[in-house]
Amino acid sequence: MSDEDQDIILADLDDDELVQQMFDDLYDGLKEEIEEGVNILLSRDWPPYRVLTEALVGGMTIVGQDFRDGILFVPEVLLAANAMKGGMAILKPLLAETGAPRVGGMVIGTVKGDIHDIGKNLVGMMMEGAGFEVADIGINNSVESYLAAIEEHKPEILGMSALLTTTMPYMKVVIDTMIEQGIRDDYIILVGGAPLNEEFGKAIGADAYCRDAAVAVETAKEHVARKHNKAAAG
Amino acid sequence: MTSPLETLLETRDWLLADGATGTNLFNMGLSSGEPPELWNVSEPAKITTLYKSAVDAGSDIFLTNSFGGNAARLKLHNAANRARELSRISAEIGRNVADRADHKVIVAGSVGPTGEIMAPLGQLTHELAVEIFHEQAEGLKEGGADVLWVETISAPEEYIAAAEAFALADMPWCGTMSFDTAGRTMMGVTSAAMVTMVEKLANPPLAFGANCGVGSSDLLRTIQGFAAQGTERPIIAKGNAGIPKYVDGHIHYDGTPELMADYALLARDSGARIIGGCCGTMPEHLRKMREALETQPKGEKPSLEEITSRLGAFSSASDGLGDDEPTSTRTNRRRRS
């Protein structure tokens, strides 16, 4: 590291430089620096929603792209997401006050018996970063707990993840139950997890398979927009 | 004392491991989401059938039905306190099958990941991980496993914790990781990095390698990555039988027995000495793999082009080892010190 790389004073940077620096700091998972950057932008009268979209979501988009392309891996993305969470904690109450536009809602959970929820957590954080309201119902979810959660939160999207070939068929159990109850088409169902693929997602009746968190955000936005258009047209 | 697996490795150039556990158990009526380990107690005849089907198909090694039999996983089913018992019984059933087999068969006590993220990134401490693995290891040892076999690991920290636990149980072991993300493990470990880690362990495994992941082509690229490090340690290849598809209410893997036979030969030519399957690998696959390994001579190391032309394309262009690594979209970064 050369000397000029050190001692960056965030408050001395102009808006554009600061946002660029926050992209770097998110990439490097520097939570305190992100919190500081968010506070500086707010003090410069940036609306909270602008801080969210331009600085945090912008930065996480880069992280998501490099994750998708095999440049970053889970440890780095977890650190980045953690840094973003720090910024989000500051913005969340302000966003609620200022009535920022609502992109959509999502209930997300890992199916019963599965091994871990690392991927699901990443999707949840990235979705939140993209402006979605996310209700994370954790791991080990039965059909009943998925249904109770969508009843409670009334989201546009239901997200399910499975990391094991032994648990992935359970997603179909959930979707089949929703079909039986006549509520399947009320939701956009997105599925993901290491052993899944697009064909599998289709075969079990999901709206889309998302290969990673970045794709999940893009897909969610697309489907929500499509749903809104349909509602407007109909 | 030389362990049975070491003895077998001394006398044979290659060994056939087993295939899938989950896929086979589904076919016997296990429902998705239910822990397979409970069947060790409630359906022991089916577990015997599972093991026997691998042995009858020619496997020299089979893994016990204990992949999720650690306290961290079983707690999802309110059975955390049964880790040692369920692991022990999985091995007892295995011992019984192996001792009646018409050829020498190794009972490998399967140990899967905890499912937790290890500290400092996550909550699971090294000490607790060792304790969880140690408990399961003792159960498998009591049940008569010849060797412990940790598999589908993503994080180096977890592999290291398992190694330490197996030393506490005073058991020989093997360990594979799952390379499913752009040729690396989910946590970013390359095949070369795994070799370095394995060779630094205080009690290294008898054999190490890769299992599961995505498709058999990717897995063989990983095997070649291990072999390129010049390790003398036996390498394990346990790839999936193609990729999962959903057909008529069942998960079906699209890899045919013929394809898996081809995979087995390519795995041996790539440097693997213990060759088996993972998800979707059924007894009919194992039979063809055995037949191929027995009837065909070992060949030259196949090129990556040959692997893809015989088994299908890679899921990612690179495996993290070459010069053609993808580069970040983030350029001109001002790194902090």
PDB file of N, CA and C in Angstrom, chain A residues 1 5-6 10 13 17 20-21 23-25 27-28 30 33 62 65-66 69-71 73-75 78-79 112-116 118 139-140 164-170 172 194-195 197 199-200 203-204, chain B residues 22-23 26 30-34 36 67 73 75-77 113-117 121 180-182 184-188 214 243-246 249 251 253 279 325-330 332-337:
ATOM      1  N   MET A   1       0.834  -1.199   0.000  1.00  0.00           N
ATOM      2  CA  MET A   1       0.000   0.000   0.000  1.00  0.00           C
ATOM      3  C   MET A   1       0.867   1.247   0.000  1.00  0.00           C
ATOM      4  N   ASP A   5      -2.779   5.817  -0.472  1.00  0.00           N
ATOM      5  CA  ASP A   5      -3.954   4.969  -0.280  1.00  0.00           C
ATOM      6  C   ASP A   5      -4.538   5.113   1.120  1.00  0.00           C
ATOM      7  N   GLN A   6      -3.779   5.729   1.992  1.00  0.00           N
ATOM      8  CA  GLN A   6      -4.184   5.715   3.389  1.00  0.00           C
ATOM      9  C   GLN A   6      -4.832   7.016   3.810  1.00  0.00           C
ATOM     10  N   LEU A  10     -13.382  10.718   4.816  1.00  0.00           N
ATOM     11  CA  LEU A  10     -14.623  10.646   4.043  1.00  0.00           C
ATOM     12  C   LEU A  10     -15.292  12.012   3.919  1.00  0.00           C
ATOM     13  N   LEU A  13     -14.382  14.353   1.026  1.00  0.00           N
ATOM     14  CA  LEU A  13     -14.672  13.990  -0.368  1.00  0.00           C
ATOM     15  C   LEU A  13     -15.956  14.687  -0.818  1.00  0.00           C
ATOM     16  N   GLU A  17     -17.218  11.541  -5.201  1.00  0.00           N
ATOM     17  CA  GLU A  17     -16.077  10.780  -4.673  1.00  0.00           C
ATOM     18  C   GLU A  17     -16.485   9.927  -3.474  1.00  0.00           C
ATOM     19  N   GLN A  20     -18.318   6.878  -4.617  1.00  0.00           N
ATOM     20  CA  GLN A  20     -17.342   5.926  -5.164  1.00  0.00           C
ATOM     21  C   GLN A  20     -16.562   5.230  -4.036  1.00  0.00           C
ATOM     22  N   GLN A  21     -16.190   6.022  -3.025  1.00  0.00           N
ATOM     23  CA  GLN A  21     -15.453   5.452  -1.904  1.00  0.00           C
ATOM     24  C   GLN A  21     -16.327   4.464  -1.126  1.00  0.00           C
ATOM     25  N   PHE A  23     -18.669   2.655  -2.423  1.00  0.00           N
ATOM     26  CA  PHE A  23     -18.695   1.420  -3.227  1.00  0.00           C
ATOM     27  C   PHE A  23     -17.501   0.548  -2.844  1.00  0.00           C
ATOM     28  N   ASP A  24     -16.325   1.190  -2.752  1.00  0.00           N
ATOM     29  CA  ASP A  24     -15.117   0.448  -2.371  1.00  0.00           C
ATOM     30  C   ASP A  24     -15.231  -0.118  -0.958  1.00  0.00           C
ATOM     31  N   ASP A  25     -15.756   0.691  -0.051  1.00  0.00           N
ATOM     32  CA  ASP A  25     -15.831   0.260   1.339  1.00  0.00           C
ATOM     33  C   ASP A  25     -16.858  -0.862   1.523  1.00  0.00           C
ATOM     34  N   TYR A  27     -17.519  -3.004  -0.839  1.00  0.00           N
ATOM     35  CA  TYR A  27     -16.820  -4.132  -1.467  1.00  0.00           C
ATOM     36  C   TYR A  27     -15.871  -4.786  -0.469  1.00  0.00           C
ATOM     37  N   ASP A  28     -15.254  -3.943   0.365  1.00  0.00           N
ATOM     38  CA  ASP A  28     -14.297  -4.451   1.344  1.00  0.00           C
ATOM     39  C   ASP A  28     -14.943  -4.795   2.681  1.00  0.00           C
ATOM     40  N   LEU A  30     -16.434  -2.862   4.983  1.00  0.00           N
ATOM     41  CA  LEU A  30     -16.067  -1.968   6.095  1.00  0.00           C
ATOM     42  C   LEU A  30     -17.312  -1.296   6.658  1.00  0.00           C
ATOM     43  N   GLU A  33     -17.099   2.449   8.190  1.00  0.00           N
ATOM     44  CA  GLU A  33     -16.915   3.448   7.140  1.00  0.00           C
ATOM     45  C   GLU A  33     -18.224   3.685   6.398  1.00  0.00           C
ATOM     46  N   ILE A  62     -22.494  -4.005  -7.432  1.00  0.00           N
ATOM     47  CA  ILE A  62     -21.151  -4.421  -7.868  1.00  0.00           C
ATOM     48  C   ILE A  62     -20.731  -5.700  -7.159  1.00  0.00           C
ATOM     49  N   GLN A  65     -22.577  -8.549  -8.687  1.00  0.00           N
ATOM     50  CA  GLN A  65     -22.050  -8.934 -10.006  1.00  0.00           C
ATOM     51  C   GLN A  65     -20.777  -9.751  -9.865  1.00  0.00           C
ATOM     52  N   ASP A  66     -19.893  -9.333  -8.958  1.00  0.00           N
ATOM     53  CA  ASP A  66     -18.636 -10.064  -8.807  1.00  0.00           C
ATOM     54  C   ASP A  66     -18.845 -11.412  -8.115  1.00  0.00           C
ATOM     55  N   ASP A  69     -20.052 -13.600 -10.926  1.00  0.00           N
ATOM     56  CA  ASP A  69     -18.991 -13.943 -11.872  1.00  0.00           C
ATOM     57  C   ASP A  69     -17.845 -14.742 -11.256  1.00  0.00           C
ATOM     58  N   GLY A  70     -17.999 -15.158 -10.004  1.00  0.00           N
ATOM     59  CA  GLY A  70     -16.958 -15.984  -9.406  1.00  0.00           C
ATOM     60  C   GLY A  70     -15.700 -15.220  -9.042  1.00  0.00           C
ATOM     61  N   ILE A  71     -15.852 -13.942  -8.723  1.00  0.00           N
ATOM     62  CA  ILE A  71     -14.704 -13.140  -8.290  1.00  0.00           C
ATOM     63  C   ILE A  71     -14.740 -13.001  -6.770  1.00  0.00           C
ATOM     64  N   PHE A  73     -16.594 -14.527  -3.163  1.00  0.00           N
ATOM     65  CA  PHE A  73     -17.253 -15.737  -2.666  1.00  0.00           C
ATOM     66  C   PHE A  73     -17.999 -15.398  -1.378  1.00  0.00           C
ATOM     67  N   VAL A  74     -18.637 -16.404  -0.819  1.00  0.00           N
ATOM     68  CA  VAL A  74     -19.552 -16.136   0.292  1.00  0.00           C
ATOM     69  C   VAL A  74     -18.927 -15.323   1.437  1.00  0.00           C
ATOM     70  N   PRO A  75     -17.705 -15.620   1.861  1.00  0.00           N
ATOM     71  CA  PRO A  75     -17.180 -14.844   2.995  1.00  0.00           C
ATOM     72  C   PRO A  75     -17.145 -13.348   2.710  1.00  0.00           C
ATOM     73  N   LEU A  78     -20.699 -11.903   2.610  1.00  0.00           N
ATOM     74  CA  LEU A  78     -21.281 -11.772   3.947  1.00  0.00           C
ATOM     75  C   LEU A  78     -20.764 -10.506   4.632  1.00  0.00           C
ATOM     76  N   LEU A  79     -19.487 -10.232   4.474  1.00  0.00           N
ATOM     77  CA  LEU A  79     -18.914  -9.026   5.071  1.00  0.00           C
ATOM     78  C   LEU A  79     -19.517  -7.775   4.437  1.00  0.00           C
ATOM     79  N   LYS A 112     -37.845 -27.090   5.272  1.00  0.00           N
ATOM     80  CA  LYS A 112     -37.693 -28.044   6.372  1.00  0.00           C
ATOM     81  C   LYS A 112     -36.522 -29.013   6.151  1.00  0.00           C
ATOM     82  N   GLY A 113     -35.726 -29.180   7.181  1.00  0.00           N
ATOM     83  CA  GLY A 113     -34.680 -30.207   7.159  1.00  0.00           C
ATOM     84  C   GLY A 113     -33.411 -29.806   6.453  1.00  0.00           C
ATOM     85  N   ASP A 114     -33.382 -28.610   5.898  1.00  0.00           N
ATOM     86  CA  ASP A 114     -32.202 -28.272   5.111  1.00  0.00           C
ATOM     87  C   ASP A 114     -31.040 -27.855   5.996  1.00  0.00           C
ATOM     88  N   ILE A 115     -29.911 -27.699   5.323  1.00  0.00           N
ATOM     89  CA  ILE A 115     -28.663 -27.662   6.056  1.00  0.00           C
ATOM     90  C   ILE A 115     -28.283 -26.277   6.560  1.00  0.00           C
ATOM     91  N   HIS A 116     -28.383 -25.284   5.747  1.00  0.00           N
ATOM     92  CA  HIS A 116     -28.025 -23.960   6.235  1.00  0.00           C
ATOM     93  C   HIS A 116     -28.713 -22.891   5.403  1.00  0.00           C
ATOM     94  N   ILE A 118     -27.189 -19.771   4.402  1.00  0.00           N
ATOM     95  CA  ILE A 118     -26.254 -18.721   4.003  1.00  0.00           C
ATOM     96  C   ILE A 118     -26.771 -18.009   2.752  1.00  0.00           C
ATOM     97  N   ILE A 139     -34.891 -20.824   9.007  1.00  0.00           N
ATOM     98  CA  ILE A 139     -34.672 -22.158   8.438  1.00  0.00           C
ATOM     99  C   ILE A 139     -35.779 -23.115   8.878  1.00  0.00           C
ATOM    100  N   ASN A 140     -35.755 -24.311   8.292  1.00  0.00           N
ATOM    101  CA  ASN A 140     -36.575 -25.416   8.777  1.00  0.00           C
ATOM    102  C   ASN A 140     -38.074 -25.116   8.699  1.00  0.00           C
ATOM    103  N   LEU A 164     -29.891 -28.855  -0.212  1.00  0.00           N
ATOM    104  CA  LEU A 164     -29.644 -30.290  -0.307  1.00  0.00           C
ATOM    105  C   LEU A 164     -30.585 -30.920  -1.306  1.00  0.00           C
ATOM    106  N   THR A 165     -30.091 -31.919  -2.003  1.00  0.00           N
ATOM    107  CA  THR A 165     -30.948 -32.639  -2.934  1.00  0.00           C
ATOM    108  C   THR A 165     -32.042 -33.386  -2.183  1.00  0.00           C
ATOM    109  N   THR A 166     -31.819 -33.645  -0.895  1.00  0.00           N
ATOM    110  CA  THR A 166     -32.831 -34.369  -0.128  1.00  0.00           C
ATOM    111  C   THR A 166     -33.963 -33.467   0.343  1.00  0.00           C
ATOM    112  N   THR A 167     -33.758 -32.159   0.301  1.00  0.00           N
ATOM    113  CA  THR A 167     -34.823 -31.275   0.778  1.00  0.00           C
ATOM    114  C   THR A 167     -35.471 -30.467  -0.347  1.00  0.00           C
ATOM    115  N   MET A 168     -34.813 -30.407  -1.506  1.00  0.00           N
ATOM    116  CA  MET A 168     -35.373 -29.553  -2.560  1.00  0.00           C
ATOM    117  C   MET A 168     -36.766 -29.966  -3.030  1.00  0.00           C
ATOM    118  N   PRO A 169     -37.121 -31.253  -3.014  1.00  0.00           N
ATOM    119  CA  PRO A 169     -38.491 -31.579  -3.450  1.00  0.00           C
ATOM    120  C   PRO A 169     -39.564 -30.996  -2.529  1.00  0.00           C
ATOM    121  N   TYR A 170     -39.145 -30.612  -1.329  1.00  0.00           N
ATOM    122  CA  TYR A 170     -40.143 -30.074  -0.401  1.00  0.00           C
ATOM    123  C   TYR A 170     -40.744 -28.764  -0.909  1.00  0.00           C
ATOM    124  N   LYS A 172     -41.817 -28.276  -3.747  1.00  0.00           N
ATOM    125  CA  LYS A 172     -42.985 -28.665  -4.532  1.00  0.00           C
ATOM    126  C   LYS A 172     -44.167 -28.938  -3.608  1.00  0.00           C
ATOM    127  N   ALA A 194     -28.090 -24.277  -4.091  1.00  0.00           N
ATOM    128  CA  ALA A 194     -27.002 -24.875  -4.869  1.00  0.00           C
ATOM    129  C   ALA A 194     -27.423 -25.996  -5.828  1.00  0.00           C
ATOM    130  N   PRO A 195     -28.253 -26.959  -5.403  1.00  0.00           N
ATOM    131  CA  PRO A 195     -28.507 -28.080  -6.311  1.00  0.00           C
ATOM    132  C   PRO A 195     -29.586 -27.802  -7.354  1.00  0.00           C
ATOM    133  N   ASN A 197     -31.782 -25.972 -10.491  1.00  0.00           N
ATOM    134  CA  ASN A 197     -31.529 -25.387 -11.803  1.00  0.00           C
ATOM    135  C   ASN A 197     -32.858 -24.898 -12.357  1.00  0.00           C
ATOM    136  N   GLU A 199     -34.642 -25.682 -14.939  1.00  0.00           N
ATOM    137  CA  GLU A 199     -35.618 -26.697 -15.330  1.00  0.00           C
ATOM    138  C   GLU A 199     -36.353 -27.234 -14.104  1.00  0.00           C
ATOM    139  N   PHE A 200     -35.584 -27.430 -13.021  1.00  0.00           N
ATOM    140  CA  PHE A 200     -36.188 -27.924 -11.789  1.00  0.00           C
ATOM    141  C   PHE A 200     -37.213 -26.918 -11.270  1.00  0.00           C
ATOM    142  N   ALA A 203     -40.296 -27.213 -13.280  1.00  0.00           N
ATOM    143  CA  ALA A 203     -40.998 -28.488 -13.082  1.00  0.00           C
ATOM    144  C   ALA A 203     -41.802 -28.506 -11.793  1.00  0.00           C
ATOM    145  N   ILE A 204     -41.314 -27.819 -10.768  1.00  0.00           N
ATOM    146  CA  ILE A 204     -42.072 -27.838  -9.512  1.00  0.00           C
ATOM    147  C   ILE A 204     -43.112 -26.717  -9.464  1.00  0.00           C
TER     148      ILE A 204
ATOM    149  N   GLY B  22     -29.252 -40.194  -0.207  1.00  0.00           N
ATOM    150  CA  GLY B  22     -30.569 -39.556  -0.245  1.00  0.00           C
ATOM    151  C   GLY B  22     -31.434 -40.031  -1.393  1.00  0.00           C
ATOM    152  N   THR B  23     -30.865 -40.029  -2.612  1.00  0.00           N
ATOM    153  CA  THR B  23     -31.656 -40.407  -3.784  1.00  0.00           C
ATOM    154  C   THR B  23     -32.202 -41.824  -3.627  1.00  0.00           C
ATOM    155  N   PHE B  26     -35.040 -41.877  -0.982  1.00  0.00           N
ATOM    156  CA  PHE B  26     -36.294 -41.340  -1.526  1.00  0.00           C
ATOM    157  C   PHE B  26     -37.046 -42.417  -2.277  1.00  0.00           C
ATOM    158  N   LEU B  30     -38.659 -42.365   1.616  1.00  0.00           N
ATOM    159  CA  LEU B  30     -38.358 -41.253   2.528  1.00  0.00           C
ATOM    160  C   LEU B  30     -39.011 -39.991   1.993  1.00  0.00           C
ATOM    161  N   SER B  31     -39.662 -39.211   2.873  1.00  0.00           N
ATOM    162  CA  SER B  31     -40.230 -37.979   2.340  1.00  0.00           C
ATOM    163  C   SER B  31     -39.267 -36.825   2.534  1.00  0.00           C
ATOM    164  N   SER B  32     -39.358 -35.899   1.603  1.00  0.00           N
ATOM    165  CA  SER B  32     -38.450 -34.764   1.576  1.00  0.00           C
ATOM    166  C   SER B  32     -38.608 -33.942   2.844  1.00  0.00           C
ATOM    167  N   GLY B  33     -37.477 -33.541   3.409  1.00  0.00           N
ATOM    168  CA  GLY B  33     -37.518 -32.731   4.618  1.00  0.00           C
ATOM    169  C   GLY B  33     -37.371 -33.551   5.884  1.00  0.00           C
ATOM    170  N   GLU B  34     -37.634 -34.854   5.776  1.00  0.00           N
ATOM    171  CA  GLU B  34     -37.492 -35.714   6.954  1.00  0.00           C
ATOM    172  C   GLU B  34     -36.030 -36.130   7.092  1.00  0.00           C
ATOM    173  N   PRO B  36     -33.084 -38.451   7.228  1.00  0.00           N
ATOM    174  CA  PRO B  36     -32.854 -39.848   6.898  1.00  0.00           C
ATOM    175  C   PRO B  36     -32.299 -40.649   8.075  1.00  0.00           C
ATOM    176  N   PHE B  67     -25.066 -38.706   7.484  1.00  0.00           N
ATOM    177  CA  PHE B  67     -24.613 -37.414   6.944  1.00  0.00           C
ATOM    178  C   PHE B  67     -25.101 -36.236   7.798  1.00  0.00           C
ATOM    179  N   ARG B  73     -27.362 -30.414  13.109  1.00  0.00           N
ATOM    180  CA  ARG B  73     -28.391 -30.711  12.105  1.00  0.00           C
ATOM    181  C   ARG B  73     -29.625 -31.329  12.738  1.00  0.00           C
ATOM    182  N   LYS B  75     -30.839 -30.976  15.566  1.00  0.00           N
ATOM    183  CA  LYS B  75     -31.658 -30.077  16.404  1.00  0.00           C
ATOM    184  C   LYS B  75     -32.839 -29.509  15.614  1.00  0.00           C
ATOM    185  N   LEU B  76     -32.707 -29.482  14.262  1.00  0.00           N
ATOM    186  CA  LEU B  76     -33.820 -29.035  13.432  1.00  0.00           C
ATOM    187  C   LEU B  76     -35.012 -29.978  13.559  1.00  0.00           C
ATOM    188  N   HIS B  77     -34.737 -31.193  13.986  1.00  0.00           N
ATOM    189  CA  HIS B  77     -35.806 -32.184  14.126  1.00  0.00           C
ATOM    190  C   HIS B  77     -35.992 -32.561  15.596  1.00  0.00           C
ATOM    191  N   PRO B 113     -21.604 -31.571   6.993  1.00  0.00           N
ATOM    192  CA  PRO B 113     -21.352 -30.277   7.632  1.00  0.00           C
ATOM    193  C   PRO B 113     -22.369 -29.963   8.726  1.00  0.00           C
ATOM    194  N   THR B 114     -21.997 -29.043   9.605  1.00  0.00           N
ATOM    195  CA  THR B 114     -22.918 -28.640  10.673  1.00  0.00           C
ATOM    196  C   THR B 114     -24.033 -27.762  10.134  1.00  0.00           C
ATOM    197  N   GLY B 115     -23.771 -27.103   9.003  1.00  0.00           N
ATOM    198  CA  GLY B 115     -24.763 -26.170   8.473  1.00  0.00           C
ATOM    199  C   GLY B 115     -24.622 -24.777   9.063  1.00  0.00           C
ATOM    200  N   GLU B 116     -23.690 -24.607   9.973  1.00  0.00           N
ATOM    201  CA  GLU B 116     -23.489 -23.289  10.587  1.00  0.00           C
ATOM    202  C   GLU B 116     -22.284 -22.615   9.929  1.00  0.00           C
ATOM    203  N   ILE B 117     -22.250 -21.306  10.038  1.00  0.00           N
ATOM    204  CA  ILE B 117     -21.068 -20.573   9.579  1.00  0.00           C
ATOM    205  C   ILE B 117     -20.138 -20.402  10.770  1.00  0.00           C
ATOM    206  N   LEU B 121     -16.825 -15.112  11.026  1.00  0.00           N
ATOM    207  CA  LEU B 121     -17.890 -14.712  10.105  1.00  0.00           C
ATOM    208  C   LEU B 121     -19.264 -15.069  10.663  1.00  0.00           C
ATOM    209  N   ASP B 180     -18.658 -26.180  -5.702  1.00  0.00           N
ATOM    210  CA  ASP B 180     -19.884 -25.939  -6.470  1.00  0.00           C
ATOM    211  C   ASP B 180     -20.034 -24.501  -6.958  1.00  0.00           C
ATOM    212  N   THR B 181     -19.038 -23.638  -6.702  1.00  0.00           N
ATOM    213  CA  THR B 181     -19.172 -22.223  -7.041  1.00  0.00           C
ATOM    214  C   THR B 181     -17.993 -21.789  -7.904  1.00  0.00           C
ATOM    215  N   ALA B 182     -18.207 -21.718  -9.189  1.00  0.00           N
ATOM    216  CA  ALA B 182     -17.144 -21.301 -10.122  1.00  0.00           C
ATOM    217  C   ALA B 182     -15.859 -22.091  -9.881  1.00  0.00           C
ATOM    218  N   ARG B 184     -14.798 -23.425  -7.226  1.00  0.00           N
ATOM    219  CA  ARG B 184     -14.313 -23.392  -5.849  1.00  0.00           C
ATOM    220  C   ARG B 184     -15.418 -23.851  -4.917  1.00  0.00           C
ATOM    221  N   THR B 185     -15.095 -23.996  -3.630  1.00  0.00           N
ATOM    222  CA  THR B 185     -16.175 -24.240  -2.682  1.00  0.00           C
ATOM    223  C   THR B 185     -16.929 -22.933  -2.505  1.00  0.00           C
ATOM    224  N   MET B 186     -18.098 -23.044  -1.904  1.00  0.00           N
ATOM    225  CA  MET B 186     -18.916 -21.864  -1.668  1.00  0.00           C
ATOM    226  C   MET B 186     -18.110 -20.780  -0.935  1.00  0.00           C
ATOM    227  N   MET B 187     -17.183 -21.206  -0.092  1.00  0.00           N
ATOM    228  CA  MET B 187     -16.384 -20.251   0.668  1.00  0.00           C
ATOM    229  C   MET B 187     -15.139 -19.794  -0.099  1.00  0.00           C
ATOM    230  N   GLY B 188     -15.022 -20.229  -1.350  1.00  0.00           N
ATOM    231  CA  GLY B 188     -13.951 -19.711  -2.191  1.00  0.00           C
ATOM    232  C   GLY B 188     -12.670 -20.525  -2.216  1.00  0.00           C
ATOM    233  N   VAL B 214     -21.367 -29.629  -8.781  1.00  0.00           N
ATOM    234  CA  VAL B 214     -22.199 -29.566  -9.981  1.00  0.00           C
ATOM    235  C   VAL B 214     -21.627 -30.439 -11.087  1.00  0.00           C
ATOM    236  N   ILE B 243     -27.204 -33.850 -13.509  1.00  0.00           N
ATOM    237  CA  ILE B 243     -27.866 -32.804 -12.742  1.00  0.00           C
ATOM    238  C   ILE B 243     -29.312 -33.214 -12.454  1.00  0.00           C
ATOM    239  N   PRO B 244     -29.862 -32.677 -11.341  1.00  0.00           N
ATOM    240  CA  PRO B 244     -31.195 -33.120 -10.923  1.00  0.00           C
ATOM    241  C   PRO B 244     -32.315 -32.545 -11.777  1.00  0.00           C
ATOM    242  N   LYS B 245     -33.257 -33.406 -12.105  1.00  0.00           N
ATOM    243  CA  LYS B 245     -34.465 -32.961 -12.803  1.00  0.00           C
ATOM    244  C   LYS B 245     -35.659 -33.525 -12.058  1.00  0.00           C
ATOM    245  N   TYR B 246     -36.753 -32.844 -12.236  1.00  0.00           N
ATOM    246  CA  TYR B 246     -37.961 -33.269 -11.540  1.00  0.00           C
ATOM    247  C   TYR B 246     -38.860 -33.983 -12.533  1.00  0.00           C
ATOM    248  N   GLY B 249     -42.900 -36.414 -10.163  1.00  0.00           N
ATOM    249  CA  GLY B 249     -42.924 -36.370  -8.707  1.00  0.00           C
ATOM    250  C   GLY B 249     -41.657 -36.858  -8.034  1.00  0.00           C
ATOM    251  N   ILE B 251     -37.180 -36.724  -7.938  1.00  0.00           N
ATOM    252  CA  ILE B 251     -35.934 -36.160  -8.426  1.00  0.00           C
ATOM    253  C   ILE B 251     -35.247 -37.233  -9.244  1.00  0.00           C
ATOM    254  N   TYR B 253     -31.797 -37.848 -11.745  1.00  0.00           N
ATOM    255  CA  TYR B 253     -30.537 -37.304 -12.244  1.00  0.00           C
ATOM    256  C   TYR B 253     -30.326 -37.801 -13.661  1.00  0.00           C
ATOM    257  N   CYS B 279     -24.976 -37.661  -5.348  1.00  0.00           N
ATOM    258  CA  CYS B 279     -26.408 -37.621  -5.613  1.00  0.00           C
ATOM    259  C   CYS B 279     -26.772 -38.237  -6.972  1.00  0.00           C
ATOM    260  N   GLU B 325      -8.560 -15.756 -15.088  1.00  0.00           N
ATOM    261  CA  GLU B 325      -9.547 -15.502 -14.050  1.00  0.00           C
ATOM    262  C   GLU B 325     -10.440 -14.332 -14.431  1.00  0.00           C
ATOM    263  N   PRO B 326     -11.712 -14.415 -14.061  1.00  0.00           N
ATOM    264  CA  PRO B 326     -12.572 -13.259 -14.294  1.00  0.00           C
ATOM    265  C   PRO B 326     -12.061 -12.083 -13.467  1.00  0.00           C
ATOM    266  N   THR B 327     -12.188 -10.886 -14.004  1.00  0.00           N
ATOM    267  CA  THR B 327     -11.719  -9.731 -13.246  1.00  0.00           C
ATOM    268  C   THR B 327     -12.887  -8.873 -12.800  1.00  0.00           C
ATOM    269  N   SER B 328     -12.664  -8.176 -11.734  1.00  0.00           N
ATOM    270  CA  SER B 328     -13.720  -7.395 -11.114  1.00  0.00           C
ATOM    271  C   SER B 328     -14.187  -6.261 -12.014  1.00  0.00           C
ATOM    272  N   THR B 329     -15.468  -5.946 -11.883  1.00  0.00           N
ATOM    273  CA  THR B 329     -16.000  -4.783 -12.567  1.00  0.00           C
ATOM    274  C   THR B 329     -15.553  -3.517 -11.846  1.00  0.00           C
ATOM    275  N   ARG B 330     -15.046  -3.693 -10.653  1.00  0.00           N
ATOM    276  CA  ARG B 330     -14.641  -2.568  -9.817  1.00  0.00           C
ATOM    277  C   ARG B 330     -13.168  -2.271 -10.096  1.00  0.00           C
ATOM    278  N   ASN B 332      -9.867   0.729 -10.594  1.00  0.00           N
ATOM    279  CA  ASN B 332      -9.359   1.984 -10.045  1.00  0.00           C
ATOM    280  C   ASN B 332      -9.764   2.179  -8.591  1.00  0.00           C
ATOM    281  N   ARG B 333      -9.701   1.098  -7.862  1.00  0.00           N
ATOM    282  CA  ARG B 333     -10.114   1.208  -6.471  1.00  0.00           C
ATOM    283  C   ARG B 333      -9.023   1.839  -5.626  1.00  0.00           C
ATOM    284  N   ARG B 334      -9.473   2.646  -4.677  1.00  0.00           N
ATOM    285  CA  ARG B 334      -8.530   3.210  -3.716  1.00  0.00           C
ATOM    286  C   ARG B 334      -8.633   2.387  -2.459  1.00  0.00           C
ATOM    287  N   ARG B 335      -7.815   1.401  -2.332  1.00  0.00           N
ATOM    288  CA  ARG B 335      -7.912   0.541  -1.149  1.00  0.00           C
ATOM    289  C   ARG B 335      -7.436   1.288   0.083  1.00  0.00           C
ATOM    290  N   ARG B 336      -8.111   1.010   1.162  1.00  0.00           N
ATOM    291  CA  ARG B 336      -7.617   1.537   2.431  1.00  0.00           C
ATOM    292  C   ARG B 336      -6.467   0.664   2.884  1.00  0.00           C
ATOM    293  N   SER B 337      -5.681   1.162   3.810  1.00  0.00           N
ATOM    294  CA  SER B 337      -4.530   0.395   4.272  1.00  0.00           C
ATOM    295  C   SER B 337      -5.005  -0.774   5.122  1.00  0.00           C
TER     296      SER B 337
END
